[in-house]
Each structure stands twice: as structure tokens, then as C-alpha cells.
PDB file of C-alpha atoms in Angstrom:
ATOM      1  CA  THR A  25      46.999   8.029 -46.513  1.00 77.00           C
ATOM      2  CA  ASP A  26      46.898  11.331 -44.483  1.00 86.00           C
ATOM      3  CA  GLN A  27      43.468  12.096 -45.996  1.00 92.00           C
ATOM      4  CA  LYS A  28      42.229   8.615 -45.220  1.00 93.00           C
ATOM      5  CA  GLU A  29      43.490   8.890 -41.587  1.00 92.00           C
ATOM      6  CA  ALA A  30      41.853  12.267 -41.246  1.00 94.00           C
ATOM      7  CA  LEU A  31      38.539  10.715 -42.509  1.00 93.00           C
ATOM      8  CA  LEU A  32      38.780   8.011 -39.834  1.00 93.00           C
ATOM      9  CA  CYS A  33      39.695  10.483 -37.078  1.00 93.00           C
ATOM     10  CA  ALA A  34      36.669  12.676 -37.964  1.00 91.00           C
ATOM     11  CA  HIS A  35      34.257   9.805 -37.704  1.00 89.00           C
ATOM     12  CA  PRO A  36      31.953   9.963 -34.614  1.00 85.00           C
ATOM     13  CA  ASP A  37      32.978   7.752 -31.730  1.00 83.00           C
ATOM     14  CA  LEU A  38      30.591   4.785 -31.475  1.00 80.00           C
ATOM     15  CA  CYS A  39      30.962   4.617 -27.722  1.00 77.00           C
ATOM     16  CA  ALA A  40      30.147   8.272 -27.349  1.00 73.00           C
ATOM     17  CA  LYS A  41      27.151   7.859 -29.631  1.00 65.00           C
ATOM     18  CA  ILE A  42      25.567   5.494 -27.057  1.00 66.00           C
ATOM     19  CA  GLU A  43      25.695   8.231 -24.462  1.00 62.00           C
ATOM     20  CA  SER A  44      24.057  10.813 -26.740  1.00 55.00           C
ATOM     21  CA  LEU A  45      21.556   8.953 -28.964  1.00 50.00           C
ATOM     22  CA  LYS A  46      19.124  11.862 -28.937  1.00 49.00           C
ATOM     23  CA  SER A  47      21.663  14.234 -30.474  1.00 50.00           C
ATOM     24  CA  LEU A  48      22.471  11.967 -33.452  1.00 49.00           C
ATOM     25  CA  THR A  49      21.168  12.294 -36.990  1.00 54.00           C
ATOM     26  CA  LYS A  50      18.105  10.192 -37.843  1.00 53.00           C
ATOM     27  CA  SER A  51      20.267   7.673 -39.773  1.00 55.00           C
ATOM     28  CA  SER A  52      22.674   7.261 -36.845  1.00 54.00           C
ATOM     29  CA  GLN A  53      19.801   6.866 -34.368  1.00 51.00           C
ATOM     30  CA  GLU A  54      18.287   4.140 -36.481  1.00 57.00           C
ATOM     31  CA  GLU A  55      21.588   2.305 -36.880  1.00 55.00           C
ATOM     32  CA  GLN A  56      22.380   2.356 -33.099  1.00 54.00           C
ATOM     33  CA  SER A  57      18.853   1.424 -32.115  1.00 57.00           C
ATOM     34  CA  ASN A  58      18.795  -1.481 -34.591  1.00 60.00           C
ATOM     35  CA  ALA A  59      21.984  -2.762 -33.003  1.00 62.00           C
ATOM     36  CA  GLY A  60      20.412  -2.545 -29.554  1.00 72.00           C
ATOM     37  CA  LEU A  61      23.187  -0.446 -28.174  1.00 77.00           C
ATOM     38  CA  HIS A  62      20.724   1.351 -25.993  1.00 77.00           C
ATOM     39  CA  THR A  63      20.050  -1.910 -24.194  1.00 81.00           C
ATOM     40  CA  LEU A  64      23.653  -2.498 -23.061  1.00 86.00           C
ATOM     41  CA  THR A  65      23.821  -3.636 -19.418  1.00 88.00           C
ATOM     42  CA  ASP A  66      26.026  -1.732 -16.999  1.00 88.00           C
ATOM     43  CA  GLU A  67      28.691  -4.479 -17.258  1.00 92.00           C
ATOM     44  CA  GLU A  68      28.509  -4.451 -21.083  1.00 91.00           C
ATOM     45  CA  ARG A  69      28.750  -0.663 -21.191  1.00 89.00           C
ATOM     46  CA  GLU A  70      31.762  -0.732 -18.915  1.00 90.00           C
ATOM     47  CA  ASN A  71      33.522  -3.361 -21.014  1.00 92.00           C
ATOM     48  CA  PHE A  72      32.748  -1.526 -24.238  1.00 91.00           C
ATOM     49  CA  SER A  73      34.013   1.778 -22.821  1.00 91.00           C
ATOM     50  CA  ARG A  74      37.228   0.092 -21.657  1.00 93.00           C
ATOM     51  CA  MET A  75      37.876  -1.610 -24.939  1.00 94.00           C
ATOM     52  CA  ASN A  76      36.990   1.577 -26.857  1.00 93.00           C
ATOM     53  CA  SER A  77      39.650   3.540 -24.890  1.00 93.00           C
ATOM     54  CA  GLU A  78      42.194   0.786 -25.569  1.00 95.00           C
ATOM     55  CA  TYR A  79      41.280   0.857 -29.250  1.00 96.00           C
ATOM     56  CA  ARG A  80      41.712   4.594 -29.650  1.00 94.00           C
ATOM     57  CA  ALA A  81      44.999   4.517 -27.731  1.00 95.00           C
ATOM     58  CA  LYS A  82      46.363   1.715 -29.933  1.00 97.00           C
ATOM     59  CA  PHE A  83      45.144   2.828 -33.401  1.00 96.00           C
ATOM     60  CA  GLY A  84      44.735   6.590 -33.028  1.00 94.00           C
ATOM     61  CA  PHE A  85      41.249   6.770 -34.446  1.00 95.00           C
ATOM     62  CA  PRO A  86      37.774   5.830 -33.146  1.00 94.00           C
ATOM     63  CA  PHE A  87      36.244   2.344 -33.416  1.00 95.00           C
ATOM     64  CA  ILE A  88      34.038   2.300 -36.492  1.00 93.00           C
ATOM     65  CA  LEU A  89      31.459  -0.379 -37.326  1.00 93.00           C
ATOM     66  CA  ALA A  90      28.560  -0.437 -39.779  1.00 89.00           C
ATOM     67  CA  ALA A  91      25.932  -1.092 -37.069  1.00 82.00           C
ATOM     68  CA  ARG A  92      22.692  -1.002 -39.087  1.00 82.00           C
ATOM     69  CA  ASN A  93      22.265  -4.779 -39.379  1.00 81.00           C
ATOM     70  CA  VAL A  94      24.166  -6.126 -36.324  1.00 85.00           C
ATOM     71  CA  SER A  95      23.361  -6.719 -32.652  1.00 87.00           C
ATOM     72  CA  LYS A  96      25.087  -5.413 -29.560  1.00 90.00           C
ATOM     73  CA  PHE A  97      26.842  -8.779 -29.260  1.00 92.00           C
ATOM     74  CA  THR A  98      28.312  -8.300 -32.752  1.00 91.00           C
ATOM     75  CA  VAL A  99      29.562  -4.882 -31.745  1.00 92.00           C
ATOM     76  CA  LEU A 100      31.192  -6.198 -28.571  1.00 93.00           C
ATOM     77  CA  SER A 101      32.740  -9.167 -30.347  1.00 95.00           C
ATOM     78  CA  ALA A 102      34.045  -6.990 -33.218  1.00 95.00           C
ATOM     79  CA  ILE A 103      35.860  -4.523 -31.039  1.00 94.00           C
ATOM     80  CA  GLU A 104      37.322  -7.320 -28.929  1.00 96.00           C
ATOM     81  CA  GLY A 105      38.644  -9.110 -32.010  1.00 96.00           C
ATOM     82  CA  ARG A 106      39.888  -6.017 -33.796  1.00 96.00           C
ATOM     83  CA  LEU A 107      41.933  -4.908 -30.771  1.00 96.00           C
ATOM     84  CA  ARG A 108      44.257  -7.874 -31.563  1.00 96.00           C
ATOM     85  CA  LEU A 109      44.995  -6.632 -35.114  1.00 96.00           C
ATOM     86  CA  SER A 110      47.968  -4.672 -36.381  1.00 96.00           C
ATOM     87  CA  LYS A 111      47.495  -0.993 -37.067  1.00 94.00           C
ATOM     88  CA  GLU A 112      47.960  -1.496 -40.798  1.00 95.00           C
ATOM     89  CA  THR A 113      45.316  -4.250 -40.903  1.00 97.00           C
ATOM     90  CA  GLU A 114      42.847  -2.333 -38.775  1.00 96.00           C
ATOM     91  CA  PHE A 115      43.387   0.868 -40.811  1.00 96.00           C
ATOM     92  CA  GLU A 116      42.184  -0.876 -43.921  1.00 96.00           C
ATOM     93  CA  GLY A 117      39.355  -2.604 -42.006  1.00 96.00           C
ATOM     94  CA  ALA A 118      38.104   0.721 -40.606  1.00 95.00           C
ATOM     95  CA  LEU A 119      38.063   2.263 -44.082  1.00 96.00           C
ATOM     96  CA  PHE A 120      36.008  -0.725 -45.211  1.00 95.00           C
ATOM     97  CA  GLN A 121      33.496  -0.073 -42.435  1.00 93.00           C
ATOM     98  CA  VAL A 122      33.156   3.535 -43.558  1.00 94.00           C
ATOM     99  CA  SER A 123      32.361   2.396 -47.085  1.00 93.00           C
ATOM    100  CA  LYS A 124      29.772  -0.078 -45.762  1.00 91.00           C
ATOM    101  CA  ILE A 125      28.084   2.739 -43.739  1.00 91.00           C
ATOM    102  CA  ALA A 126      28.023   4.984 -46.809  1.00 90.00           C
ATOM    103  CA  TRP A 127      26.669   2.113 -49.027  1.00 87.00           C
ATOM    104  CA  MET A 128      23.815   1.248 -46.624  1.00 84.00           C
ATOM    105  CA  ARG A 129      22.828   4.842 -46.071  1.00 87.00           C
ATOM    106  CA  LEU A 130      22.754   5.384 -49.821  1.00 84.00           C
ATOM    107  CA  LEU A 131      20.481   2.326 -50.397  1.00 80.00           C
ATOM    108  CA  ALA A 132      18.137   3.551 -47.584  1.00 78.00           C
ATOM    109  CA  SER A 133      17.928   7.068 -48.957  1.00 77.00           C
ATOM    110  CA  PHE A 134      15.835   6.342 -52.072  1.00 75.00           C
ATOM    111  CA  GLN A 135      13.189   3.987 -53.438  1.00 75.00           C
ATOM    112  CA  MET A 136      14.599   1.760 -56.216  1.00 72.00           C
ATOM    113  CA  THR A 137      12.661   0.365 -59.162  1.00 78.00           C
ATOM    114  CA  GLY A 138      13.535  -1.934 -61.997  1.00 79.00           C
ATOM    115  CA  GLN A 139      16.291  -3.718 -60.143  1.00 86.00           C
ATOM    116  CA  LYS A 140      18.540  -5.969 -62.255  1.00 91.00           C
ATOM    117  CA  GLY A 141      19.210  -8.414 -59.402  1.00 94.00           C
ATOM    118  CA  PHE A 142      17.259 -11.575 -58.776  1.00 96.00           C
ATOM    119  CA  LEU A 143      17.002 -14.564 -56.372  1.00 98.00           C
ATOM    120  CA  THR A 144      17.164 -18.213 -57.357  1.00 98.00           C
ATOM    121  CA  CYS A 145      17.259 -21.539 -55.504  1.00 98.00           C
ATOM    122  CA  HIS A 146      18.259 -25.162 -56.202  1.00 98.00           C
ATOM    123  CA  VAL A 147      17.708 -28.133 -53.888  1.00 98.00           C
ATOM    124  CA  LEU A 148      19.779 -31.264 -54.165  1.00 98.00           C
ATOM    125  CA  ASP A 149      18.986 -34.493 -52.317  1.00 98.00           C
ATOM    126  CA  THR A 150      22.337 -35.811 -51.161  1.00 97.00           C
ATOM    127  CA  ALA A 151      20.796 -38.958 -49.660  1.00 96.00           C
ATOM    128  CA  HIS A 152      19.621 -40.179 -53.038  1.00 96.00           C
ATOM    129  CA  GLY A 153      22.095 -38.256 -55.290  1.00 97.00           C
ATOM    130  CA  CYS A 154      19.390 -36.416 -57.238  1.00 98.00           C
ATOM    131  CA  PRO A 155      17.571 -33.103 -57.552  1.00 98.00           C
ATOM    132  CA  ALA A 156      14.912 -32.675 -54.857  1.00 98.00           C
ATOM    133  CA  GLU A 157      11.769 -32.668 -56.931  1.00 98.00           C
ATOM    134  CA  SER A 158       8.421 -31.516 -55.464  1.00 98.00           C
ATOM    135  CA  MET A 159       9.844 -30.040 -52.265  1.00 98.00           C
ATOM    136  CA  ARG A 160       7.704 -27.290 -50.829  1.00 98.00           C
ATOM    137  CA  ILE A 161       9.571 -24.053 -50.023  1.00 98.00           C
ATOM    138  CA  GLN A 162       8.443 -20.782 -48.444  1.00 98.00           C
ATOM    139  CA  LEU A 163      10.195 -17.451 -48.689  1.00 98.00           C
ATOM    140  CA  HIS A 164       9.714 -14.854 -45.947  1.00 98.00           C
ATOM    141  CA  ARG A 165      11.065 -11.300 -45.867  1.00 97.00           C
ATOM    142  CA  LEU A 166      12.075 -10.372 -42.321  1.00 96.00           C
ATOM    143  CA  THR A 167      13.426  -6.815 -42.929  1.00 90.00           C
ATOM    144  CA  PRO A 168      12.684  -4.086 -43.719  1.00 89.00           C
ATOM    145  CA  ASN A 169       9.778  -4.269 -41.206  1.00 88.00           C
ATOM    146  CA  GLU A 170       7.282  -2.466 -43.453  1.00 89.00           C
ATOM    147  CA  ASN A 171       7.709  -5.195 -46.090  1.00 89.00           C
ATOM    148  CA  ALA A 172       8.015  -8.163 -43.723  1.00 95.00           C
ATOM    149  CA  GLY A 173       5.917 -11.402 -44.117  1.00 96.00           C
ATOM    150  CA  LEU A 174       5.393 -14.317 -46.408  1.00 97.00           C
ATOM    151  CA  VAL A 175       6.553 -13.447 -49.923  1.00 97.00           C
ATOM    152  CA  LYS A 176       5.768 -16.617 -51.893  1.00 97.00           C
ATOM    153  CA  GLU A 177       5.477 -20.407 -51.651  1.00 98.00           C
ATOM    154  CA  PHE A 178       7.077 -22.694 -54.241  1.00 98.00           C
ATOM    155  CA  ILE A 179       7.246 -26.335 -55.328  1.00 98.00           C
ATOM    156  CA  THR A 180      10.524 -27.418 -56.865  1.00 98.00           C
ATOM    157  CA  ASN A 181      10.467 -28.850 -60.397  1.00 98.00           C
ATOM    158  CA  SER A 182      12.060 -32.027 -61.728  1.00 98.00           C
ATOM    159  CA  ASP A 183      15.469 -30.388 -61.614  1.00 98.00           C
ATOM    160  CA  GLY A 184      15.095 -29.327 -57.995  1.00 98.00           C
ATOM    161  CA  ARG A 185      14.798 -25.672 -59.032  1.00 98.00           C
ATOM    162  CA  LEU A 186      12.063 -23.071 -59.082  1.00 97.00           C
ATOM    163  CA  ASN A 187      10.262 -22.186 -62.261  1.00 96.00           C
ATOM    164  CA  GLY A 188      12.005 -18.817 -62.516  1.00 96.00           C
ATOM    165  CA  PRO A 189      13.433 -16.387 -60.036  1.00 97.00           C
ATOM    166  CA  ALA A 190      11.892 -16.281 -56.560  1.00 97.00           C
ATOM    167  CA  LEU A 191      12.379 -12.465 -56.563  1.00 96.00           C
ATOM    168  CA  LYS A 192      13.134  -9.992 -59.365  1.00 95.00           C
ATOM    169  CA  GLU A 193      12.703  -6.392 -60.362  1.00 92.00           C
ATOM    170  CA  ASP A 194      10.674  -4.366 -57.840  1.00 90.00           C
ATOM    171  CA  GLU A 195      10.231  -7.301 -55.509  1.00 93.00           C
ATOM    172  CA  PHE A 196      14.012  -7.685 -55.155  1.00 94.00           C
ATOM    173  CA  ILE A 197      14.417  -5.495 -52.069  1.00 92.00           C
ATOM    174  CA  VAL A 198      17.512  -5.178 -49.940  1.00 92.00           C
ATOM    175  CA  GLY A 199      16.909  -6.853 -46.581  1.00 92.00           C
ATOM    176  CA  THR A 200      16.909 -10.055 -44.593  1.00 95.00           C
ATOM    177  CA  TYR A 201      15.105 -13.140 -45.907  1.00 97.00           C
ATOM    178  CA  GLU A 202      14.397 -16.687 -44.795  1.00 98.00           C
ATOM    179  CA  TRP A 203      13.803 -19.785 -46.895  1.00 98.00           C
ATOM    180  CA  THR A 204      11.866 -22.600 -45.149  1.00 98.00           C
ATOM    181  CA  PHE A 205      12.522 -25.986 -46.756  1.00 98.00           C
ATOM    182  CA  PHE A 206       9.927 -28.644 -45.816  1.00 98.00           C
ATOM    183  CA  ALA A 207      12.495 -31.435 -45.973  1.00 97.00           C
ATOM    184  CA  GLY A 208      10.476 -33.824 -43.649  1.00 96.00           C
ATOM    185  CA  ASP A 209       7.528 -33.856 -46.066  1.00 97.00           C
ATOM    186  CA  TYR A 210       9.887 -34.394 -48.998  1.00 97.00           C
ATOM    187  CA  PHE A 211      11.661 -37.432 -47.484  1.00 96.00           C
ATOM    188  CA  ALA A 212       8.323 -38.920 -46.369  1.00 95.00           C
ATOM    189  CA  ARG A 213       7.242 -38.771 -50.030  1.00 95.00           C
ATOM    190  CA  LYS A 214      10.483 -40.487 -51.002  1.00 95.00           C
ATOM    191  CA  ASN A 215       9.836 -43.221 -48.384  1.00 94.00           C
ATOM    192  CA  THR A 216      13.206 -42.452 -46.863  1.00 93.00           C
ATOM    193  CA  LYS A 217      13.966 -44.091 -43.481  1.00 90.00           C
ATOM    194  CA  THR A 218      14.090 -41.446 -40.792  1.00 89.00           C
ATOM    195  CA  SER A 219      13.879 -41.338 -37.030  1.00 88.00           C
ATOM    196  CA  GLY A 220      10.532 -41.185 -35.157  1.00 90.00           C
ATOM    197  CA  VAL A 221      11.246 -37.584 -34.315  1.00 93.00           C
ATOM    198  CA  PRO A 222      12.811 -36.250 -37.496  1.00 92.00           C
ATOM    199  CA  PHE A 223      16.328 -34.974 -37.024  1.00 95.00           C
ATOM    200  CA  LEU A 224      15.593 -32.435 -39.758  1.00 96.00           C
ATOM    201  CA  ASN A 225      12.051 -31.470 -40.571  1.00 96.00           C
ATOM    202  CA  ASP A 226      11.348 -27.846 -41.554  1.00 98.00           C
ATOM    203  CA  ILE A 227      14.732 -26.215 -42.297  1.00 98.00           C
ATOM    204  CA  PRO A 228      14.932 -22.398 -41.930  1.00 98.00           C
ATOM    205  CA  LEU A 229      17.732 -20.687 -43.815  1.00 98.00           C
ATOM    206  CA  ARG A 230      18.254 -17.004 -43.122  1.00 97.00           C
ATOM    207  CA  PHE A 231      20.254 -14.828 -45.471  1.00 97.00           C
ATOM    208  CA  GLY A 232      20.675 -11.222 -46.478  1.00 96.00           C
ATOM    209  CA  ILE A 233      20.411  -9.383 -49.813  1.00 95.00           C
ATOM    210  CA  ASP A 234      22.696  -6.344 -49.858  1.00 92.00           C
ATOM    211  CA  ASP A 235      22.936  -5.376 -53.529  1.00 92.00           C
ATOM    212  CA  PRO A 236      19.798  -4.965 -55.634  1.00 92.00           C
ATOM    213  CA  GLU A 237      21.791  -5.272 -58.878  1.00 91.00           C
ATOM    214  CA  GLU A 238      23.338  -8.732 -58.272  1.00 95.00           C
ATOM    215  CA  HIS A 239      22.210 -12.328 -58.635  1.00 97.00           C
ATOM    216  CA  TYR A 240      21.749 -14.160 -55.363  1.00 97.00           C
ATOM    217  CA  HIS A 241      21.658 -17.917 -55.712  1.00 97.00           C
ATOM    218  CA  VAL A 242      20.913 -19.620 -52.356  1.00 96.00           C
ATOM    219  CA  PRO A 243      20.756 -23.424 -52.743  1.00 97.00           C
ATOM    220  CA  LEU A 244      20.291 -26.298 -50.302  1.00 98.00           C
ATOM    221  CA  LEU A 245      22.073 -29.638 -50.253  1.00 98.00           C
ATOM    222  CA  VAL A 246      20.087 -31.859 -47.911  1.00 98.00           C
ATOM    223  CA  SER A 247      19.688 -35.341 -46.453  1.00 97.00           C
ATOM    224  CA  PRO A 248      17.580 -36.472 -43.473  1.00 96.00           C
ATOM    225  CA  TRP A 249      20.706 -35.937 -41.306  1.00 96.00           C
ATOM    226  CA  SER A 250      22.540 -32.891 -42.707  1.00 97.00           C
ATOM    227  CA  TYR A 251      22.254 -29.819 -44.865  1.00 98.00           C
ATOM    228  CA  SER A 252      24.534 -27.110 -46.238  1.00 98.00           C
ATOM    229  CA  THR A 253      24.293 -23.943 -48.273  1.00 98.00           C
ATOM    230  CA  TYR A 254      26.402 -21.278 -49.904  1.00 97.00           C
ATOM    231  CA  ARG A 255      25.995 -18.214 -52.100  1.00 96.00           C
ATOM    232  CA  GLY A 256      26.201 -19.557 -55.595  1.00 92.00           C
ATOM    233  CA  SER A 257      25.998 -17.912 -59.026  1.00 82.00           C
TER     234      SER A 257
END
């Protein structure tokens, strides 16, 4: 426990990092810039500084957050919420953040090939109680920026699935993705009664891939009036 607490106490103060972005390592600069911490307004900066001081006084170590894939609003919400926690709970939570930072920096430090992970999808039509056959789907990669753009377009088969993984091996890159499900076209083909202005037409579904060695199954359950998703297996 003493070693763990020493690890947390030695971690750079996130609030202080904002004031000295130029002096940070390249990894830290990228993480803080991605979070937009350099765009904090005077009021946001003042609130963050106040909460940061309260945090350190309560817990005895600096506020730590894996900031690579979050916004400044996430940072402000996180410190506000975590200030309410007990020291025991926050101690474990801070250690978890350290492990996330290490994990993301490790992934960013080398180019992977031959990944074992893959991405699949399944669309179920909850209005008719059947697989959504012949629905058009697009997959876009949003981050990393150098690989952003349309990845592939698909048409679901008779089981509402794709004919194989949407991504696998070297294409299966850690980052942020977005499915677009063309539900309006699908329900028009099914002659389903919908409103003049479709309540749901093209459905975007944004998700993240964090581990290149795991299976990510991102399905859609959809009707003309609702949809839901989850990470399946």
C-alpha cells in the first residue's frame, strides 16, 4: 500500500500540467491537447483549480485521469464526481487510472500486426421479430486521425449479420469507430408504416476499440421508433 501511495503521489498534477504544457513529454502533450485542456475558459480553469486543491487536501495525492480520449467536460465532471468518494474508493480508482494511462501509452508506442481481435455486427428487427436482412451499413473510423474515413460498406445477410468480421487482423486498429445503419431504407423495403418525417432514419452508433486482441460484437436492435445496443460476445 505504501508503494502504491508513493506511486500516486509521484504522478504529475493534471492541473499543473495545464499551466506548463510546453514542458511536458510528447505523450503528455498529446493527451492534454486531445482533451482540450488548453481551451479551458477562465471560469473553467478557476473551478478546476479549486476542485483540484480540494481533491489533494482530501485524498493526499494528485487528481489522476487518463485524458487521451476524453474532453475537458469529462475531466471537469470526473473530478467533481470523484471528490464525493471515500479515500479508500478513490485510492483504488486512481490506481486504475494509472494503469489505463500505461496501457494506452503502450499501445501508442508501437505498430501492431496480426491482431487476434475482430469486429462483428448483428441487426435484429424488433418491430417484426426477425433478423434485419438486407440492411445497408457503413463503418467509419474516426480516430486515429491518420487512419480516419470510410472503412467498408456492408449489406446484412438473411440472419441479419455480416458475411464475416467487419474488421480483423491488421485492419483491427485501436480507435474510435462509427456504424451507420440505414434503418429508414430498410423499413421502407419492409413496407413498415412510419411517419412522414422518419423518427429514425440513418442511425449513427459510435464506439471505441481499446484492445486489439479481443472480439468486439456491436449489434443493433431496432424498430422505426427505438434502438438499443450493447457490447456482445
